[in-house]
PDB file of N, CA and C in Angstrom:
ATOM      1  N   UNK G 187      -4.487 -22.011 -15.949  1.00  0.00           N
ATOM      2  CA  UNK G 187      -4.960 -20.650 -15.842  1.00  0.00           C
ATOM      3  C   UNK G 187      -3.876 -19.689 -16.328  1.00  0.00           C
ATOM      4  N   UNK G 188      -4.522 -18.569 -17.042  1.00  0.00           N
ATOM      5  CA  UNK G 188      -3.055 -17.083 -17.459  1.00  0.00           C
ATOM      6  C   UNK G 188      -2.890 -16.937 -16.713  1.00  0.00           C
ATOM      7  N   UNK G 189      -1.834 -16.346 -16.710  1.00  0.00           N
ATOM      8  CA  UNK G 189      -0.748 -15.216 -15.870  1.00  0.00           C
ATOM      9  C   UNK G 189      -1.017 -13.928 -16.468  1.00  0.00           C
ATOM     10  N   UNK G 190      -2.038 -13.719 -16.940  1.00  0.00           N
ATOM     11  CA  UNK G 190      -2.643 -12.403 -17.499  1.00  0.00           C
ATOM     12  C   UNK G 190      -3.824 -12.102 -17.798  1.00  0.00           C
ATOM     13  N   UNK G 191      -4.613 -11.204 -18.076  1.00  0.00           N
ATOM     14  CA  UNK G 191      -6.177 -10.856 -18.577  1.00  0.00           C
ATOM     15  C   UNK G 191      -5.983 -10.011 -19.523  1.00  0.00           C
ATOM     16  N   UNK G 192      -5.997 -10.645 -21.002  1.00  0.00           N
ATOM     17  CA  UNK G 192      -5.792 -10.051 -22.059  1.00  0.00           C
ATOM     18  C   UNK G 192      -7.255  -8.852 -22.254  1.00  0.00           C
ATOM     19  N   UNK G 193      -6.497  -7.618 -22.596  1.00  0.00           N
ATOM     20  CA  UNK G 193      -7.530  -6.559 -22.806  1.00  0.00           C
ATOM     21  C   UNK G 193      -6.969  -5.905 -24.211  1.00  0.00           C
ATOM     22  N   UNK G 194      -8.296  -5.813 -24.639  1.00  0.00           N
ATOM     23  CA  UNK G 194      -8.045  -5.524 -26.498  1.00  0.00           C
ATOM     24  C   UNK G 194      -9.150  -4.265 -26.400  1.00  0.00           C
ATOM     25  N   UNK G 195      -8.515  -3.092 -26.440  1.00  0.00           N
ATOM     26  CA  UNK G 195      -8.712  -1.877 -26.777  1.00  0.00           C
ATOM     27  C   UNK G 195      -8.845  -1.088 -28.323  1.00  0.00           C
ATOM     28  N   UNK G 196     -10.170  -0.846 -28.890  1.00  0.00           N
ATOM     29  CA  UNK G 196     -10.454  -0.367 -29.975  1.00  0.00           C
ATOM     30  C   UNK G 196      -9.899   1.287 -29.547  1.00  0.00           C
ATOM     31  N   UNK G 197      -9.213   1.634 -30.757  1.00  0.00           N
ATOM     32  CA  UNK G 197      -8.948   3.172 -30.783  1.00  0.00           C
ATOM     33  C   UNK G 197      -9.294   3.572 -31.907  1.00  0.00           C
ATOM     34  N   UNK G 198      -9.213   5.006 -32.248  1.00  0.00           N
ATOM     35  CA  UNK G 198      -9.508   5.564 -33.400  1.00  0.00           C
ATOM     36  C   UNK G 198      -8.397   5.444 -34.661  1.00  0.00           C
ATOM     37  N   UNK G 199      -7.144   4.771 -33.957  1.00  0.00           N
ATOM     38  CA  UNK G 199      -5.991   4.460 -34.965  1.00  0.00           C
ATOM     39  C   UNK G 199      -5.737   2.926 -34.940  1.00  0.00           C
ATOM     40  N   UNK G 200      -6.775   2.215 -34.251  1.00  0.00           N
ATOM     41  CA  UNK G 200      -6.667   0.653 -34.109  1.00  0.00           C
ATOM     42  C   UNK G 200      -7.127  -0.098 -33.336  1.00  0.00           C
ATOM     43  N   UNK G 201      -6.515  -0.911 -33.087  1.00  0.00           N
ATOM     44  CA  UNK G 201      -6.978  -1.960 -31.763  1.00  0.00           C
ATOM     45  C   UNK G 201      -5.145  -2.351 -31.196  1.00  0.00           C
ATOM     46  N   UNK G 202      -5.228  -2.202 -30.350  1.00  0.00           N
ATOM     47  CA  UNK G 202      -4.345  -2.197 -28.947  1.00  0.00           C
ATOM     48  C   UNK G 202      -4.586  -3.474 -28.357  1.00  0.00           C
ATOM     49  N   UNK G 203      -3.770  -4.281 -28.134  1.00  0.00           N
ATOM     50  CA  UNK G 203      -4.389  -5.622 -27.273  1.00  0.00           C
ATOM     51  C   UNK G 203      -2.749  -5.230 -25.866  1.00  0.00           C
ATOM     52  N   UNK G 204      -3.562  -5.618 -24.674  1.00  0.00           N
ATOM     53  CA  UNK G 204      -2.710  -5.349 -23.600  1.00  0.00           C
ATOM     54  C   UNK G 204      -2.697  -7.031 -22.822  1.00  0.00           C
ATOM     55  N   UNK G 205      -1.768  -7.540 -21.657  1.00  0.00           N
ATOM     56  CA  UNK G 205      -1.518  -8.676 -20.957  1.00  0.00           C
ATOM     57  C   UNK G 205      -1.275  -7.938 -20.205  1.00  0.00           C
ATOM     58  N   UNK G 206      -2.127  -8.154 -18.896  1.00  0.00           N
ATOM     59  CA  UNK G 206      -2.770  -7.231 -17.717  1.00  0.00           C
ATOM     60  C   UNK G 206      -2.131  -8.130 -16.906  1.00  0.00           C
ATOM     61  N   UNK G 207      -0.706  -8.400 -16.196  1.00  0.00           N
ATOM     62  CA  UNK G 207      -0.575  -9.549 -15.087  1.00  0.00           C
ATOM     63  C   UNK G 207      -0.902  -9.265 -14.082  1.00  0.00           C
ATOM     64  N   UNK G 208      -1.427 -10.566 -13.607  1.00  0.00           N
ATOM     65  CA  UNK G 208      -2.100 -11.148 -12.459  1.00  0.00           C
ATOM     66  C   UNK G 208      -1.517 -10.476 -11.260  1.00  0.00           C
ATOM     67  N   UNK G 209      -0.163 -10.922 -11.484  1.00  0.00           N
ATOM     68  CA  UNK G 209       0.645 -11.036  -9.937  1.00  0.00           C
ATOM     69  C   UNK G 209       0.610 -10.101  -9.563  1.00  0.00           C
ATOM     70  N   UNK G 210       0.233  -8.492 -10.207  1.00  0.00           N
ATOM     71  CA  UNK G 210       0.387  -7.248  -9.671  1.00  0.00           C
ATOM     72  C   UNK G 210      -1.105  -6.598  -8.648  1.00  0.00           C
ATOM     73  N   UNK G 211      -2.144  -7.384  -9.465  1.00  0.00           N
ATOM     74  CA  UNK G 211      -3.602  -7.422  -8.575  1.00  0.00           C
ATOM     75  C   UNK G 211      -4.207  -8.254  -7.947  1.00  0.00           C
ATOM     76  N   UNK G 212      -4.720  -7.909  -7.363  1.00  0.00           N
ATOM     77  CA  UNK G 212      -5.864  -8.773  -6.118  1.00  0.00           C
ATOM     78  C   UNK G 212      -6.622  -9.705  -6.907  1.00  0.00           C
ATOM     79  N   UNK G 213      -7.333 -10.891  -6.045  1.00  0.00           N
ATOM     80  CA  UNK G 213      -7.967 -11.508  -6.733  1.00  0.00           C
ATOM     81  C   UNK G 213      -9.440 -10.735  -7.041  1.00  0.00           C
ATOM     82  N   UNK G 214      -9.804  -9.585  -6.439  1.00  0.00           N
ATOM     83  CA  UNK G 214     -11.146  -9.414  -6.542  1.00  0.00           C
ATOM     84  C   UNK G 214     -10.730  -7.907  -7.769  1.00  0.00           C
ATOM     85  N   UNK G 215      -9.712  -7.362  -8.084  1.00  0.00           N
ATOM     86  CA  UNK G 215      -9.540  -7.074  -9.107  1.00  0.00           C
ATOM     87  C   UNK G 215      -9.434  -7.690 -10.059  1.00  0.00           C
ATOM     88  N   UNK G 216      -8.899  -9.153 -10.293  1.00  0.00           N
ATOM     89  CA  UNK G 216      -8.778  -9.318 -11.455  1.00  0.00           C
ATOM     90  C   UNK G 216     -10.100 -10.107 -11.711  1.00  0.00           C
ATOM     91  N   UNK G 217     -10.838 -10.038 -10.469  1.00  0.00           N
ATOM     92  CA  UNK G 217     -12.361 -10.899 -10.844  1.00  0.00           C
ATOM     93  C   UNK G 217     -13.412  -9.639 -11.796  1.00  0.00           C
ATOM     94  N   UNK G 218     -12.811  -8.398 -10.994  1.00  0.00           N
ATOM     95  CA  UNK G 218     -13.886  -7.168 -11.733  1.00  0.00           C
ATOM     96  C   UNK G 218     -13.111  -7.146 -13.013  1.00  0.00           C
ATOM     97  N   UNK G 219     -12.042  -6.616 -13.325  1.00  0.00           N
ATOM     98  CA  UNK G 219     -10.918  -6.979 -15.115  1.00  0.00           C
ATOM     99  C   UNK G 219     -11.580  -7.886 -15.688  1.00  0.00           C
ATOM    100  N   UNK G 220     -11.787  -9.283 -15.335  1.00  0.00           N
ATOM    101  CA  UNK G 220     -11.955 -10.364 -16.229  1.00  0.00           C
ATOM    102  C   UNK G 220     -13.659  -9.720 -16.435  1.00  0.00           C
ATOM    103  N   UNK G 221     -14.199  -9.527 -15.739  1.00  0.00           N
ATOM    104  CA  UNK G 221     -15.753  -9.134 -16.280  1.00  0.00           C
ATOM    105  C   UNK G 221     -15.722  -8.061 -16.827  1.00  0.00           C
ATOM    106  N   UNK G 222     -15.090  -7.359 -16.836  1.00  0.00           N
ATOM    107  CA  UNK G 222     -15.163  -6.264 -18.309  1.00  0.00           C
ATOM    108  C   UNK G 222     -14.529  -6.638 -19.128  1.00  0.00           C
ATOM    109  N   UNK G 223     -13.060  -6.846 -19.247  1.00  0.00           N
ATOM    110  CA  UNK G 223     -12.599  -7.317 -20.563  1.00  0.00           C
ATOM    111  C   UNK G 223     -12.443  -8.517 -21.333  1.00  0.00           C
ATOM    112  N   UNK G 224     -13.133  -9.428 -20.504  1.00  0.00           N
ATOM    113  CA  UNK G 224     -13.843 -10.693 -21.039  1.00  0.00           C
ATOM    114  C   UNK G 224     -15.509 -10.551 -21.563  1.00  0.00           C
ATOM    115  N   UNK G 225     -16.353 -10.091 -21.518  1.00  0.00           N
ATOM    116  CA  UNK G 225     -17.441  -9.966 -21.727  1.00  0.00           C
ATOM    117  C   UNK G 225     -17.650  -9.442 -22.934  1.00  0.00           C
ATOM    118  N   UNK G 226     -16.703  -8.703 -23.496  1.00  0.00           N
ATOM    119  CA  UNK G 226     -16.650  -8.670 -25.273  1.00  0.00           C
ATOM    120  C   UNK G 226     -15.093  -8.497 -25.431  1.00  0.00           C
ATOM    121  N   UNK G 227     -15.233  -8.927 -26.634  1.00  0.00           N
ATOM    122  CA  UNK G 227     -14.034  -9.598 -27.734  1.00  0.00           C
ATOM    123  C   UNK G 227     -13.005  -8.183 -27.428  1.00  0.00           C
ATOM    124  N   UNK G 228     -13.678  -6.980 -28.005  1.00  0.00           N
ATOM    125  CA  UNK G 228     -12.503  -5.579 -27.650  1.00  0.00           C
ATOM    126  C   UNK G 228     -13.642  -4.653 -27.339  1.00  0.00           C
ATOM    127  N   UNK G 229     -13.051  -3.741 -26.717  1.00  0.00           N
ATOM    128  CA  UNK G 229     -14.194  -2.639 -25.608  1.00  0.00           C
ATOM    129  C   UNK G 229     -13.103  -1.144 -26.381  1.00  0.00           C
ATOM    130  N   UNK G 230     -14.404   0.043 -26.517  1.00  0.00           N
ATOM    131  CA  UNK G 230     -13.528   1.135 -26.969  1.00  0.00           C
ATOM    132  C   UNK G 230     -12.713   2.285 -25.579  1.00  0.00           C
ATOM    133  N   UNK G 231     -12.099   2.986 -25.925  1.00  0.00           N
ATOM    134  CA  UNK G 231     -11.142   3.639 -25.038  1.00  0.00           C
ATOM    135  C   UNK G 231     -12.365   4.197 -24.247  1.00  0.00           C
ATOM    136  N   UNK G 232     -13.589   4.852 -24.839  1.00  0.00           N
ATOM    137  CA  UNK G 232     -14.671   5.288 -24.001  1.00  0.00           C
ATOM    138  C   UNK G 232     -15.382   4.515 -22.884  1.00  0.00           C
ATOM    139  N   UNK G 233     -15.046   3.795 -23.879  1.00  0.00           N
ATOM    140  CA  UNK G 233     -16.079   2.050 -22.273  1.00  0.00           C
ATOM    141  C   UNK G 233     -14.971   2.326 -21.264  1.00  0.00           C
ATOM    142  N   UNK G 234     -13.992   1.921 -21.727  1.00  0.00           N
ATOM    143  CA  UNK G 234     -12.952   1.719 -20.362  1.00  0.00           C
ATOM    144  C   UNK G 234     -12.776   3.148 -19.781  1.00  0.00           C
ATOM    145  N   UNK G 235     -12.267   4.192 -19.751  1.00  0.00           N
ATOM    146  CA  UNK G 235     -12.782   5.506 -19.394  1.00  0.00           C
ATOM    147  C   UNK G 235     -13.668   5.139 -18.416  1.00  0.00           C
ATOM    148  N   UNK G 236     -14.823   5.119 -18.684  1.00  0.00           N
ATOM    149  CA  UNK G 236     -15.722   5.432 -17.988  1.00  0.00           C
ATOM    150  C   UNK G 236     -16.064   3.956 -17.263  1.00  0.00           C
ATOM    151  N   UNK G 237     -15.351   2.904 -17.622  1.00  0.00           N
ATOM    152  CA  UNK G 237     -15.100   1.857 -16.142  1.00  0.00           C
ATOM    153  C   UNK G 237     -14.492   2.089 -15.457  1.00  0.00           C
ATOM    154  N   UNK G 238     -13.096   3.090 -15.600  1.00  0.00           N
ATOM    155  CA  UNK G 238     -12.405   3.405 -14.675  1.00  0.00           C
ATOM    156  C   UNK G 238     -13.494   4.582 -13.336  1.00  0.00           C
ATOM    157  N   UNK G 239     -13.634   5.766 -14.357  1.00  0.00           N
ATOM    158  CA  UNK G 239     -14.481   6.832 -13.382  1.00  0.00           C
ATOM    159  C   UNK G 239     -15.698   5.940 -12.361  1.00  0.00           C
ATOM    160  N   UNK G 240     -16.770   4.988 -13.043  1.00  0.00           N
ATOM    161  CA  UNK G 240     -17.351   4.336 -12.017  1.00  0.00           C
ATOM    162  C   UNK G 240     -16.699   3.532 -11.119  1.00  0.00           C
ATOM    163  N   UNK G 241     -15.590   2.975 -11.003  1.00  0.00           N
ATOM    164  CA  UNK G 241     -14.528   2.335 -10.362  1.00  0.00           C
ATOM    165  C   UNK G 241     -14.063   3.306  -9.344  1.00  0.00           C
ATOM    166  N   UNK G 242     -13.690   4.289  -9.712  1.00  0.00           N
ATOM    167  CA  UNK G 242     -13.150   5.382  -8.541  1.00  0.00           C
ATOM    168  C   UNK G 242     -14.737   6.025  -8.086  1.00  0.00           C
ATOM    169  N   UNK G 243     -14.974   6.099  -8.475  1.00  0.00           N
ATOM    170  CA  UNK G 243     -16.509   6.632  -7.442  1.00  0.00           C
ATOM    171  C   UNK G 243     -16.758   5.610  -6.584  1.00  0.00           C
ATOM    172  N   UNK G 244     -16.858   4.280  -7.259  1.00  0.00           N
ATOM    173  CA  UNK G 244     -16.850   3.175  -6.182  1.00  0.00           C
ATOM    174  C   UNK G 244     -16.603   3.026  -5.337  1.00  0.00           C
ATOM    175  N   UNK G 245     -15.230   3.382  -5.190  1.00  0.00           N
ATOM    176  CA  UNK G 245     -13.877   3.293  -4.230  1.00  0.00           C
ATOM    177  C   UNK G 245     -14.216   4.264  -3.422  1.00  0.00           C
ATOM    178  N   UNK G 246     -14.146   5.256  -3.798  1.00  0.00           N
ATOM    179  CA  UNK G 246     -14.549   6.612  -3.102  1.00  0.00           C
ATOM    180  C   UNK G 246     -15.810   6.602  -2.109  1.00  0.00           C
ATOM    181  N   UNK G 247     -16.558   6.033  -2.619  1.00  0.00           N
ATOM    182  CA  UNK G 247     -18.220   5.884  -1.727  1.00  0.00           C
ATOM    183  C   UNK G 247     -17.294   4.315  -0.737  1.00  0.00           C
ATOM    184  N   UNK G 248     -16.827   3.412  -0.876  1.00  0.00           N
ATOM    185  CA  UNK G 248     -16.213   2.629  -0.054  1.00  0.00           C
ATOM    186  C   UNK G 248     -15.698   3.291   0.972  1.00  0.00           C
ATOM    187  N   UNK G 249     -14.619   4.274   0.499  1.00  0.00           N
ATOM    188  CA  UNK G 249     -13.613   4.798   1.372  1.00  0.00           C
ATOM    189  C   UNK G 249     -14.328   5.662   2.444  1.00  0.00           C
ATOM    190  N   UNK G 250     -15.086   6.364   1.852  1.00  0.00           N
ATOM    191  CA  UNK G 250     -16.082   7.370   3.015  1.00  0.00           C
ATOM    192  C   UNK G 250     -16.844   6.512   4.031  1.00  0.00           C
ATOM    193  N   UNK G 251     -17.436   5.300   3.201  1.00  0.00           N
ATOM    194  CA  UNK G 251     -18.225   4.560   4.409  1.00  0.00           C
ATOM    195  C   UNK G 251     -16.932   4.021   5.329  1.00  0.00           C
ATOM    196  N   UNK G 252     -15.807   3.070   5.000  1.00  0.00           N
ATOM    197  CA  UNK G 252     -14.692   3.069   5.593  1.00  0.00           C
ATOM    198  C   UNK G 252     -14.668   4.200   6.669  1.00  0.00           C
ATOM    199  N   UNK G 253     -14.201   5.297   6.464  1.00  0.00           N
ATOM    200  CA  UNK G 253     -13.640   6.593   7.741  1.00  0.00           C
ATOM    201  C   UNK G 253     -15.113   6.387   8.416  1.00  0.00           C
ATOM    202  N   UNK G 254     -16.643   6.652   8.309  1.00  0.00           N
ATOM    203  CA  UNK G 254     -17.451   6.650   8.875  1.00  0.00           C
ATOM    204  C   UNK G 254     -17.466   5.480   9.752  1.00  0.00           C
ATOM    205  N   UNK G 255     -17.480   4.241   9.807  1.00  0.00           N
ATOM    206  CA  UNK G 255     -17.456   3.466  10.202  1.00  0.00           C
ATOM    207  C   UNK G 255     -16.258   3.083  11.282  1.00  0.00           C
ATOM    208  N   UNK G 256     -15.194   3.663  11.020  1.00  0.00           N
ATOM    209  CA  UNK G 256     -13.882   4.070  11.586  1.00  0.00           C
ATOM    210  C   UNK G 256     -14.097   4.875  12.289  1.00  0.00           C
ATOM    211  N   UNK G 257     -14.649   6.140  12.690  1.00  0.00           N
ATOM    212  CA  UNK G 257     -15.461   7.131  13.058  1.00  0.00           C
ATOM    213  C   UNK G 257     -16.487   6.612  14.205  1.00  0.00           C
ATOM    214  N   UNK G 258     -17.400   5.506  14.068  1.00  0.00           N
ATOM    215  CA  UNK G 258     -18.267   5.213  14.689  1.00  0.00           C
ATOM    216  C   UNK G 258     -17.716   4.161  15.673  1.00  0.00           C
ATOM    217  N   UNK G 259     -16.898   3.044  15.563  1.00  0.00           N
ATOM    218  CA  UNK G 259     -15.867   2.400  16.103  1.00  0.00           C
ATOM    219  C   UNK G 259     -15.342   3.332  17.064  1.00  0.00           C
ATOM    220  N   UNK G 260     -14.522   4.047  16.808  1.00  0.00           N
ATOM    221  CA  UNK G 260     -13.602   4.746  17.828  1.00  0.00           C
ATOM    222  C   UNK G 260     -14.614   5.508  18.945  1.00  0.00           C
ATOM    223  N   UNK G 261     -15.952   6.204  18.783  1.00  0.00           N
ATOM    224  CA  UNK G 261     -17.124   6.606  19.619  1.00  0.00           C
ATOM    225  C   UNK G 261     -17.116   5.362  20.265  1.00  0.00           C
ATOM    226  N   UNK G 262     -17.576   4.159  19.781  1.00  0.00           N
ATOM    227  CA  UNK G 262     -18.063   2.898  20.296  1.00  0.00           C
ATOM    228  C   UNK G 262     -16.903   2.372  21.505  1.00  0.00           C
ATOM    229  N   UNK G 263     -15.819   2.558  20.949  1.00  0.00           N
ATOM    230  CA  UNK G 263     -14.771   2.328  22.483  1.00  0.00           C
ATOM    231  C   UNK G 263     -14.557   2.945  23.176  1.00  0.00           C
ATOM    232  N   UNK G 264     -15.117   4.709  22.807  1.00  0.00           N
ATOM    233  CA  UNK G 264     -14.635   5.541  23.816  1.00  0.00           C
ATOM    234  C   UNK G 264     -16.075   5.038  24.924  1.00  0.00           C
ATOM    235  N   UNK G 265     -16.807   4.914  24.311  1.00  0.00           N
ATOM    236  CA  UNK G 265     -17.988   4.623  25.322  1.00  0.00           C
ATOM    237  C   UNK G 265     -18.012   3.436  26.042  1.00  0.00           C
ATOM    238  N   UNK G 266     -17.461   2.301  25.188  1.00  0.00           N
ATOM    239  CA  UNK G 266     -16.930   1.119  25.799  1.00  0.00           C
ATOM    240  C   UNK G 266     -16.102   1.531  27.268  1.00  0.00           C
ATOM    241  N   UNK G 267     -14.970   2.242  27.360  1.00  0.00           N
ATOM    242  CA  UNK G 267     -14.307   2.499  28.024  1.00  0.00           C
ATOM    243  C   UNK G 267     -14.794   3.547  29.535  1.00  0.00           C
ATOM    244  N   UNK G 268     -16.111   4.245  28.934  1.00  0.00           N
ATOM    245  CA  UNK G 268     -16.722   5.182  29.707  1.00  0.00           C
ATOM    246  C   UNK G 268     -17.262   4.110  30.885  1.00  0.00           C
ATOM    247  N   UNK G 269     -17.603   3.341  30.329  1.00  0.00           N
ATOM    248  CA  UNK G 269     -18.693   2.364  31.304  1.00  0.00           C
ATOM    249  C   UNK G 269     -18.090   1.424  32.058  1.00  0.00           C
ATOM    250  N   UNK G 270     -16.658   1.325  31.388  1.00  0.00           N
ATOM    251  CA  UNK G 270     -16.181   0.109  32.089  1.00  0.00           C
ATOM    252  C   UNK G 270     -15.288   1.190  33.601  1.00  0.00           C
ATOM    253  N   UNK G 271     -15.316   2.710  32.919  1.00  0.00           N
ATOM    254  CA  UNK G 271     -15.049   3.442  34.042  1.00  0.00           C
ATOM    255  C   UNK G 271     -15.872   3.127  35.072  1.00  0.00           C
ATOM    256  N   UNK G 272     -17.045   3.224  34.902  1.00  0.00           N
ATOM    257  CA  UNK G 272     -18.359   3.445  36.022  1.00  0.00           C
ATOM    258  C   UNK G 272     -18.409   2.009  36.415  1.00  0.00           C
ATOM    259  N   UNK G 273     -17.943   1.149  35.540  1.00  0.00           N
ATOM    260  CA  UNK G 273     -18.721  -0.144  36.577  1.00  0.00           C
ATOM    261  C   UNK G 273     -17.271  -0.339  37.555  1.00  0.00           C
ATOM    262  N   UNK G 274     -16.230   0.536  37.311  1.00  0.00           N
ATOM    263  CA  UNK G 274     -15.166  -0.101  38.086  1.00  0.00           C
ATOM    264  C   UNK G 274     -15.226   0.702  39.664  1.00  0.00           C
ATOM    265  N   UNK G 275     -15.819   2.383  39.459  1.00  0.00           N
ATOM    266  CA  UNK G 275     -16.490   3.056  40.363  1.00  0.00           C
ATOM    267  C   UNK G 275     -17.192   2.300  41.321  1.00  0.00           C
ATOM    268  N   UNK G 276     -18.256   1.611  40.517  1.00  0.00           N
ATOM    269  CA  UNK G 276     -19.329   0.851  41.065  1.00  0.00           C
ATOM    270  C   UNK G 276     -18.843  -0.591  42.186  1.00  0.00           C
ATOM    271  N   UNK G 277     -18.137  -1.011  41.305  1.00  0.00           N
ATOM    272  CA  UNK G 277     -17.190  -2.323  42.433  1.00  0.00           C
ATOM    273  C   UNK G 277     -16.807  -1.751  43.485  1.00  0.00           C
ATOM    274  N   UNK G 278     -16.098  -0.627  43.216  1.00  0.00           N
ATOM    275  CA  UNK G 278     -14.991   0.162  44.469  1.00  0.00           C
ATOM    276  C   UNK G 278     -16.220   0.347  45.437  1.00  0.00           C
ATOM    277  N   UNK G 279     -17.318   1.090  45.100  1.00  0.00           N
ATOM    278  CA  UNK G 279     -18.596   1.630  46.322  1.00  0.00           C
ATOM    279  C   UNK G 279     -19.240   0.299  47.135  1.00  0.00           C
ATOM    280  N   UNK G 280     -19.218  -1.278  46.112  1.00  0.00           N
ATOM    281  CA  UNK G 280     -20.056  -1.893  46.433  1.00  0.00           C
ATOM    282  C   UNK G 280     -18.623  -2.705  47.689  1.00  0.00           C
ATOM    283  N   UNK G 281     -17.537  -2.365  47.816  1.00  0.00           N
ATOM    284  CA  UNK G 281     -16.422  -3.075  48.088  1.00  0.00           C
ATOM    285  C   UNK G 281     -16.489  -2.158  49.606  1.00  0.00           C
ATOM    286  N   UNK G 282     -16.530  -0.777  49.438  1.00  0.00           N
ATOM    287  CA  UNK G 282     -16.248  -0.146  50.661  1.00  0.00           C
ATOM    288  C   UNK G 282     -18.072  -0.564  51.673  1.00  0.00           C
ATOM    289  N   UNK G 283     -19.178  -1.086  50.910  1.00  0.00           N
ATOM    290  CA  UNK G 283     -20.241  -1.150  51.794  1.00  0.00           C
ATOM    291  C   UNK G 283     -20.165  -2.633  52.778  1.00  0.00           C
TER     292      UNK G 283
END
């Protein structure tokens, strides 16, 4: 297996070929890399552009569900914690009968 994901960039003054190493990304980055810049021979500066912008919107709609969910968690223990108030109430009343 490379130690890189060769990406060959068409420009208006050429073609650009880049060695994208591995060791610096995740495996599920270099799984999304290898499906764009494997899937044709060279991709123009516009394709990639605009893989990047859907990439950060991506991320972005991730990250929001992330805090929401982070958000809903922290409710979920405060309430966790509400009840385990009351049932400890509840022992103490059923302890003094």
């Amino acid at each position: 297996m490379s130690e890189t994901i060769k990406a060959t960039i068409k420009t208006k003054d050429g073609t650009r070929s880049f060695a994208l190493p591995l060791k610096v990304m995740s495996a599920k980055t270099q799984e999304v890399l290898r499906g764009f810049f494997e899937k044709k021979e060279q991709v123009s500066i516009e394709e990639v552009l605009s893989f990047l912008i859907s990439q950060s919107e991506s991320n972005t709609k991730n990250l929001e569900k992330f805090f929401r969910l982070q958000e809903e968690n922290s409710k979920l223990k405060d309430n966790l914690k509400e009840q385990e108030n009351k049932l400890e109430q509840l022992y103490k009343k059923l302890e003094t009968l």
